CSV table of C-alpha atoms and ligand atoms in Angstrom, one decimal:
chain,number,residue,atom,x,y,z
A,213,MET,CA,10.2,-5.1,-15.4
A,214,ARG,CA,8.1,-4.4,-12.3
A,215,THR,CA,5.2,-2.1,-13.0
A,216,PRO,CA,5.5,0.8,-10.4
A,217,VAL,CA,2.6,1.5,-8.1
A,218,MET,CA,2.0,5.1,-7.0
A,219,ALA,CA,-0.7,4.9,-4.2
A,220,ALA,CA,-2.5,7.4,-2.1
A,221,ASN,CA,-3.7,6.5,1.4
A,222,TRP,CA,-6.2,9.2,2.3
A,223,LYS,CA,-6.7,7.7,5.8
A,224,MET,CA,-9.7,9.4,7.6
A,225,HIS,CA,-9.9,12.4,5.3
A,226,LYS,CA,-12.3,13.7,2.7
A,227,THR,CA,-16.1,13.7,2.5
A,228,ILE,CA,-17.9,12.7,-0.8
A,229,PRO,CA,-17.9,16.4,-2.0
A,230,ASP,CA,-14.2,16.7,-1.1
A,231,THR,CA,-13.6,13.5,-3.1
A,232,ILE,CA,-15.5,14.7,-6.2
A,233,GLY,CA,-13.5,18.0,-6.1
A,234,PHE,CA,-10.2,16.1,-5.9
A,235,ILE,CA,-11.0,13.6,-8.6
A,236,ASP,CA,-12.2,16.3,-11.1
A,237,THR,CA,-8.9,18.0,-10.9
A,238,PHE,CA,-6.8,14.9,-10.6
A,239,ILE,CA,-8.1,13.1,-13.6
A,240,THR,CA,-7.2,16.1,-15.8
A,241,LEU,CA,-3.8,16.3,-14.3
A,242,VAL,CA,-2.9,12.6,-14.8
A,243,ARG,CA,-4.3,12.3,-18.3
A,244,ASP,CA,-0.8,12.5,-19.8
A,245,ILE,CA,1.1,10.5,-17.3
A,246,PRO,CA,2.8,7.5,-19.0
A,247,GLN,CA,0.8,4.3,-18.8
A,248,ASP,CA,3.8,2.4,-17.4
A,249,ARG,CA,2.6,2.7,-13.8
A,250,GLU,CA,-0.4,1.9,-11.7
A,251,ILE,CA,-2.0,4.8,-9.9
A,252,VAL,CA,-4.1,3.9,-6.8
A,253,ILE,CA,-6.3,5.9,-4.5
A,254,ALA,CA,-7.4,4.5,-1.2
A,255,PRO,CA,-10.2,6.8,0.1
A,256,PRO,CA,-12.3,6.2,3.2
A,257,PHE,CA,-15.0,3.6,2.8
A,258,THR,CA,-17.7,6.2,2.3
A,259,ALA,CA,-16.0,7.6,-0.8
A,260,LEU,CA,-15.1,4.3,-2.4
A,261,GLU,CA,-18.0,4.2,-4.7
A,262,THR,CA,-17.4,7.8,-5.9
A,263,VAL,CA,-13.8,7.0,-6.8
A,264,CYS,CA,-14.7,3.6,-8.4
A,265,ARG,CA,-17.2,5.3,-10.7
A,266,ALA,CA,-14.8,8.0,-11.7
A,267,PHE,CA,-12.0,5.5,-12.5
A,268,LEU,CA,-14.3,3.1,-14.4
A,269,GLY,CA,-12.7,2.1,-17.7
A,270,ARG,CA,-9.3,3.8,-17.0
A,271,LYS,CA,-6.8,1.0,-17.1
A,272,ASN,CA,-4.0,2.5,-15.0
A,273,LEU,CA,-6.2,4.0,-12.3
A,274,HIS,CA,-7.2,1.7,-9.4
A,275,VAL,CA,-9.2,1.9,-6.2
A,276,ALA,CA,-8.1,0.4,-2.9
A,277,ALA,CA,-9.8,0.1,0.5
A,278,GLN,CA,-7.9,0.9,3.6
A,279,ASN,CA,-8.9,-2.2,5.6
A,280,MET,CA,-11.2,-5.2,5.3
A,281,HIS,CA,-12.6,-8.0,7.4
A,282,TYR,CA,-11.5,-11.5,6.4
A,283,GLU,CA,-15.0,-13.1,6.5
A,284,GLU,CA,-17.5,-12.7,3.6
A,285,LYS,CA,-20.4,-11.8,5.9
A,286,GLY,CA,-21.7,-12.3,9.5
A,287,ALA,CA,-22.2,-10.7,12.8
A,288,PHE,CA,-19.2,-8.3,12.7
A,289,THR,CA,-20.6,-4.9,13.5
A,290,GLY,CA,-18.8,-2.1,11.8
A,291,GLU,CA,-16.8,-4.3,9.4
A,292,ILE,CA,-16.6,-4.4,5.6
A,293,SER,CA,-16.1,-7.7,3.8
A,294,PRO,CA,-14.1,-8.6,0.6
A,295,VAL,CA,-17.4,-9.4,-1.2
A,296,MET,CA,-18.7,-5.9,-0.5
A,297,LEU,CA,-15.4,-4.3,-1.8
A,298,SER,CA,-15.5,-6.4,-5.0
A,299,ASP,CA,-19.1,-5.4,-5.5
A,300,LEU,CA,-17.9,-1.8,-5.8
A,301,GLY,CA,-15.1,-2.6,-8.1
A,302,VAL,CA,-12.3,-2.2,-5.5
A,303,SER,CA,-9.3,-4.1,-6.7
A,304,MET,CA,-6.8,-3.6,-3.9
A,305,VAL,CA,-6.8,-3.3,-0.1
A,306,ILE,CA,-4.2,-1.8,2.3
A,307,LEU,CA,-3.7,-4.4,5.1
A,308,GLY,CA,-1.6,-4.2,8.3
A,309,HIS,CA,-1.0,-0.4,8.1
A,310,SER,CA,0.9,0.8,11.0
A,311,GLU,CA,-2.1,2.7,12.3
A,312,ARG,CA,-4.1,-0.5,12.2
A,313,ARG,CA,-1.3,-2.3,14.1
A,314,HIS,CA,-0.5,0.4,16.7
A,315,VAL,CA,-3.8,2.3,17.2
A,316,PHE,CA,-6.2,-0.5,16.7
A,317,GLY,CA,-4.1,-3.4,18.0
A,318,GLU,CA,-4.2,-5.6,14.9
A,319,SER,CA,-2.0,-8.6,15.3
A,320,ASN,CA,0.1,-10.3,12.6
A,321,GLU,CA,-2.2,-13.3,12.9
A,322,LEU,CA,-5.3,-11.2,12.1
A,323,ILE,CA,-3.5,-9.4,9.3
A,324,SER,CA,-2.4,-12.8,7.9
A,325,ARG,CA,-6.1,-13.9,7.7
A,326,LYS,CA,-7.0,-10.7,5.9
A,327,VAL,CA,-4.2,-11.1,3.4
A,328,VAL,CA,-5.3,-14.7,2.4
A,329,SER,CA,-9.0,-13.6,2.2
A,330,ALA,CA,-8.2,-10.6,0.0
A,331,ILE,CA,-6.2,-12.8,-2.4
A,332,SER,CA,-9.0,-15.4,-2.5
A,333,HIS,CA,-11.4,-12.7,-3.5
A,334,ASP,CA,-9.2,-11.3,-6.3
A,335,ILE,CA,-8.3,-8.2,-4.3
A,336,LYS,CA,-4.6,-7.4,-4.2
A,337,PRO,CA,-3.3,-6.8,-0.7
A,338,ILE,CA,-1.0,-3.9,-0.1
A,339,PHE,CA,0.6,-5.5,2.9
A,340,CYS,CA,2.3,-3.0,5.2
A,341,ILE,CA,5.3,-3.6,7.4
A,342,GLY,CA,7.7,-1.3,9.2
A,343,GLU,CA,9.7,-0.8,12.4
A,344,THR,CA,9.3,1.8,15.1
A,345,LEU,CA,12.1,4.3,16.0
A,346,GLU,CA,12.8,2.3,19.1
A,347,GLN,CA,13.2,-0.9,17.2
A,348,ARG,CA,15.5,0.8,14.6
A,349,GLU,CA,17.6,2.4,17.3
A,350,ALA,CA,18.0,-1.0,18.9
A,351,GLY,CA,19.3,-2.4,15.6
A,352,ASP,CA,16.2,-4.6,15.2
A,353,THR,CA,14.9,-3.3,11.9
A,354,VAL,CA,15.5,-6.4,9.8
A,355,LYS,CA,14.4,-8.8,12.6
A,356,VAL,CA,11.1,-6.8,12.9
A,357,LEU,CA,10.5,-6.8,9.1
A,358,GLU,CA,11.2,-10.5,8.9
A,359,SER,CA,8.8,-11.4,11.7
A,360,GLN,CA,6.1,-9.3,10.1
A,361,LEU,CA,6.7,-10.9,6.8
A,362,SER,CA,6.8,-14.4,8.1
A,363,GLU,CA,3.7,-14.1,10.2
A,364,GLY,CA,1.7,-11.9,7.9
A,365,LEU,CA,2.4,-14.1,4.8
A,366,SER,CA,2.4,-17.4,6.6
A,367,GLN,CA,-0.7,-18.7,4.8
A,368,VAL,CA,0.1,-17.3,1.3
A,369,SER,CA,1.0,-19.9,-1.3
A,370,GLU,CA,3.8,-19.5,-3.8
A,371,SER,CA,1.3,-19.1,-6.6
A,372,ASP,CA,-0.7,-16.4,-4.7
A,373,MET,CA,2.4,-14.5,-3.7
A,374,GLU,CA,2.6,-12.7,-7.1
A,375,ASN,CA,-0.7,-10.9,-6.2
A,376,VAL,CA,0.8,-9.4,-3.1
A,377,ILE,CA,2.2,-5.8,-3.0
A,378,VAL,CA,4.4,-5.1,0.0
A,379,ALA,CA,4.7,-1.6,1.5
A,380,TYR,CA,7.6,-0.8,3.7
A,381,GLU,CA,6.6,2.1,5.9
A,382,PRO,CA,9.0,2.9,8.8
A,383,VAL,CA,6.7,4.0,11.6
A,384,TRP,CA,9.0,6.9,12.5
A,385,ALA,CA,8.6,8.3,9.0
A,386,ILE,CA,4.8,8.3,8.8
A,387,GLY,CA,3.3,11.8,9.1
A,388,THR,CA,6.5,13.1,10.7
A,389,GLY,CA,8.1,14.8,7.7
A,390,LYS,CA,11.1,12.6,8.3
A,391,THR,CA,11.7,10.4,5.2
A,392,ALA,CA,14.0,7.4,5.3
A,393,THR,CA,17.4,8.3,3.7
A,394,PRO,CA,17.9,6.5,0.3
A,395,ASP,CA,20.3,4.1,2.0
A,396,GLN,CA,17.9,3.3,4.8
A,397,ALA,CA,15.1,2.7,2.3
A,398,GLN,CA,17.2,0.6,-0.1
A,399,ASP,CA,18.6,-1.5,2.7
A,400,ALA,CA,15.1,-2.3,4.1
A,401,HIS,CA,13.7,-3.0,0.6
A,402,ASP,CA,16.7,-5.2,-0.2
A,403,SER,CA,16.2,-7.2,3.0
A,404,VAL,CA,12.5,-7.7,2.2
A,405,ARG,CA,13.3,-8.9,-1.3
A,406,ALA,CA,16.0,-11.3,0.1
A,407,TRP,CA,13.5,-12.7,2.6
A,408,ILE,CA,10.9,-13.3,-0.2
A,409,SER,CA,13.5,-15.0,-2.3
A,410,GLU,CA,14.5,-17.3,0.6
A,411,HIS,CA,11.0,-18.1,1.7
A,412,PHE,CA,9.2,-18.3,-1.7
A,413,ASN,CA,11.7,-18.2,-4.6
A,414,SER,CA,13.9,-15.8,-6.5
A,415,GLY,CA,11.5,-15.4,-9.4
A,416,ILE,CA,8.8,-14.2,-7.1
A,417,ALA,CA,11.1,-12.0,-5.3
A,418,GLU,CA,12.1,-10.3,-8.6
A,419,GLN,CA,8.4,-9.8,-9.5
A,420,ILE,CA,7.0,-8.5,-6.2
A,421,ARG,CA,6.4,-4.7,-6.0
A,422,ILE,CA,7.8,-3.2,-2.8
A,423,LEU,CA,6.5,0.3,-2.1
A,424,TYR,CA,8.1,2.9,0.2
A,425,GLY,CA,5.8,4.9,2.5
A,426,GLY,CA,6.6,7.6,5.0
A,427,SER,CA,6.6,11.4,4.3
A,428,VAL,CA,6.9,10.9,0.5
A,429,LYS,CA,6.5,14.3,-1.3
A,430,PRO,CA,6.9,15.6,-4.8
A,431,GLU,CA,10.3,16.9,-3.7
A,432,ASN,CA,11.7,13.5,-2.6
A,433,VAL,CA,9.8,11.0,-4.8
A,434,ASN,CA,12.3,10.9,-7.7
A,435,GLU,CA,15.2,10.1,-5.4
A,436,LEU,CA,13.3,7.3,-3.7
A,437,MET,CA,12.0,5.9,-7.1
A,438,ALA,CA,15.6,5.8,-8.4
A,439,LEU,CA,16.5,3.2,-5.8
A,440,PRO,CA,16.8,-0.3,-7.4
A,441,ASP,CA,14.4,-2.0,-5.0
A,442,VAL,CA,11.8,0.7,-4.6
A,443,ASP,CA,8.9,0.0,-6.9
A,444,GLY,CA,6.5,2.7,-5.9
A,445,ALA,CA,5.2,4.8,-3.0
A,446,LEU,CA,2.4,4.8,-0.5
A,447,VAL,CA,1.6,8.4,0.2
A,448,GLY,CA,-0.5,9.9,3.1
A,449,GLY,CA,-0.4,13.7,3.7
A,450,ALA,CA,1.0,14.7,0.3
A,451,ALA,CA,-1.7,12.7,-1.5
A,452,LEU,CA,-4.6,14.8,-0.2
A,453,ASP,CA,-4.0,17.6,-2.7
A,454,PRO,CA,-4.6,16.6,-6.4
A,455,HIS,CA,-1.6,18.7,-7.7
A,456,SER,CA,0.7,17.2,-5.1
A,457,PHE,CA,-0.4,13.6,-5.7
A,458,ALA,CA,-0.4,14.1,-9.5
A,459,ALA,CA,3.2,15.3,-9.3
A,460,ILE,CA,4.1,12.2,-7.2
A,461,ALA,CA,2.2,9.9,-9.5
A,462,GLY,CA,3.9,11.4,-12.5
A,463,CYS,CA,7.4,11.2,-11.1
A,464,GLU,CA,10.4,10.2,-13.2
A,465,ILE,CA,10.6,6.4,-13.4
B,202,LIG,P1,2.6,10.2,5.2
B,202,LIG,O1,2.9,10.2,3.7
B,202,LIG,O2,1.6,11.3,5.6
B,202,LIG,O3,3.8,10.2,6.0
B,202,LIG,O4,1.8,8.8,5.5
B,202,LIG,C1,2.4,7.6,5.0
B,202,LIG,C2,1.4,6.6,5.2
B,202,LIG,O5,1.1,6.1,6.3
B,202,LIG,C3,0.8,6.0,4.0
B,202,LIG,O6,0.1,4.8,4.2
């Protein structure tokens, strides 16, 4: 019912030659993967054009940016606008990633402006939320997720909400090799869907794709994808190798 999304977040990895090498192998490996899923790669800005060209005309392969400014243009040194991303053929953007929140101090308010801007430029936001270990241990996981959802999606209308993809990435599972247990992931995803049902409506909640991110690997992806409220994965380290990401993208669904 919900089309799964298997997404790679390359973070600050890969030059253009590295990207070409990856894509050459990856495209061959995913040729026979069922078309019942969307496969997404989010390379660094410098490699977006390379991946966009390689994926041109391939219906189930999509390109995402890892960040975006909310304005179309202006005096914002070092920023990239939604218009510039659309220009390249980028159709999705990761927003509010935990590294943007915690390393670069992005606030819910800033992220919320970016989410609205992406939607208005026909770029689907992959809107990331997740609790720290301290927050989980204090029993605040649901409270944290709800406040990130309510602030980050505060300006999104009901009709625009169907274009949002949510990614639940517990901060303590990112890059640590520590994956959330199936129960932890299912509970978090279920609470996200319940919040969407309450604040938008149950139809939208049923449609929204909620991805899990945090130490996803070929060895654990099937178990995660078998959970009723997990609709895909956002993968960091294990998506840097074409064989490993192709195994994840081609998981049992
Ligand atoms: P890892 O898969 O390396 O834990 O990274 C997850 C992530 O941050 C994806 O956005």
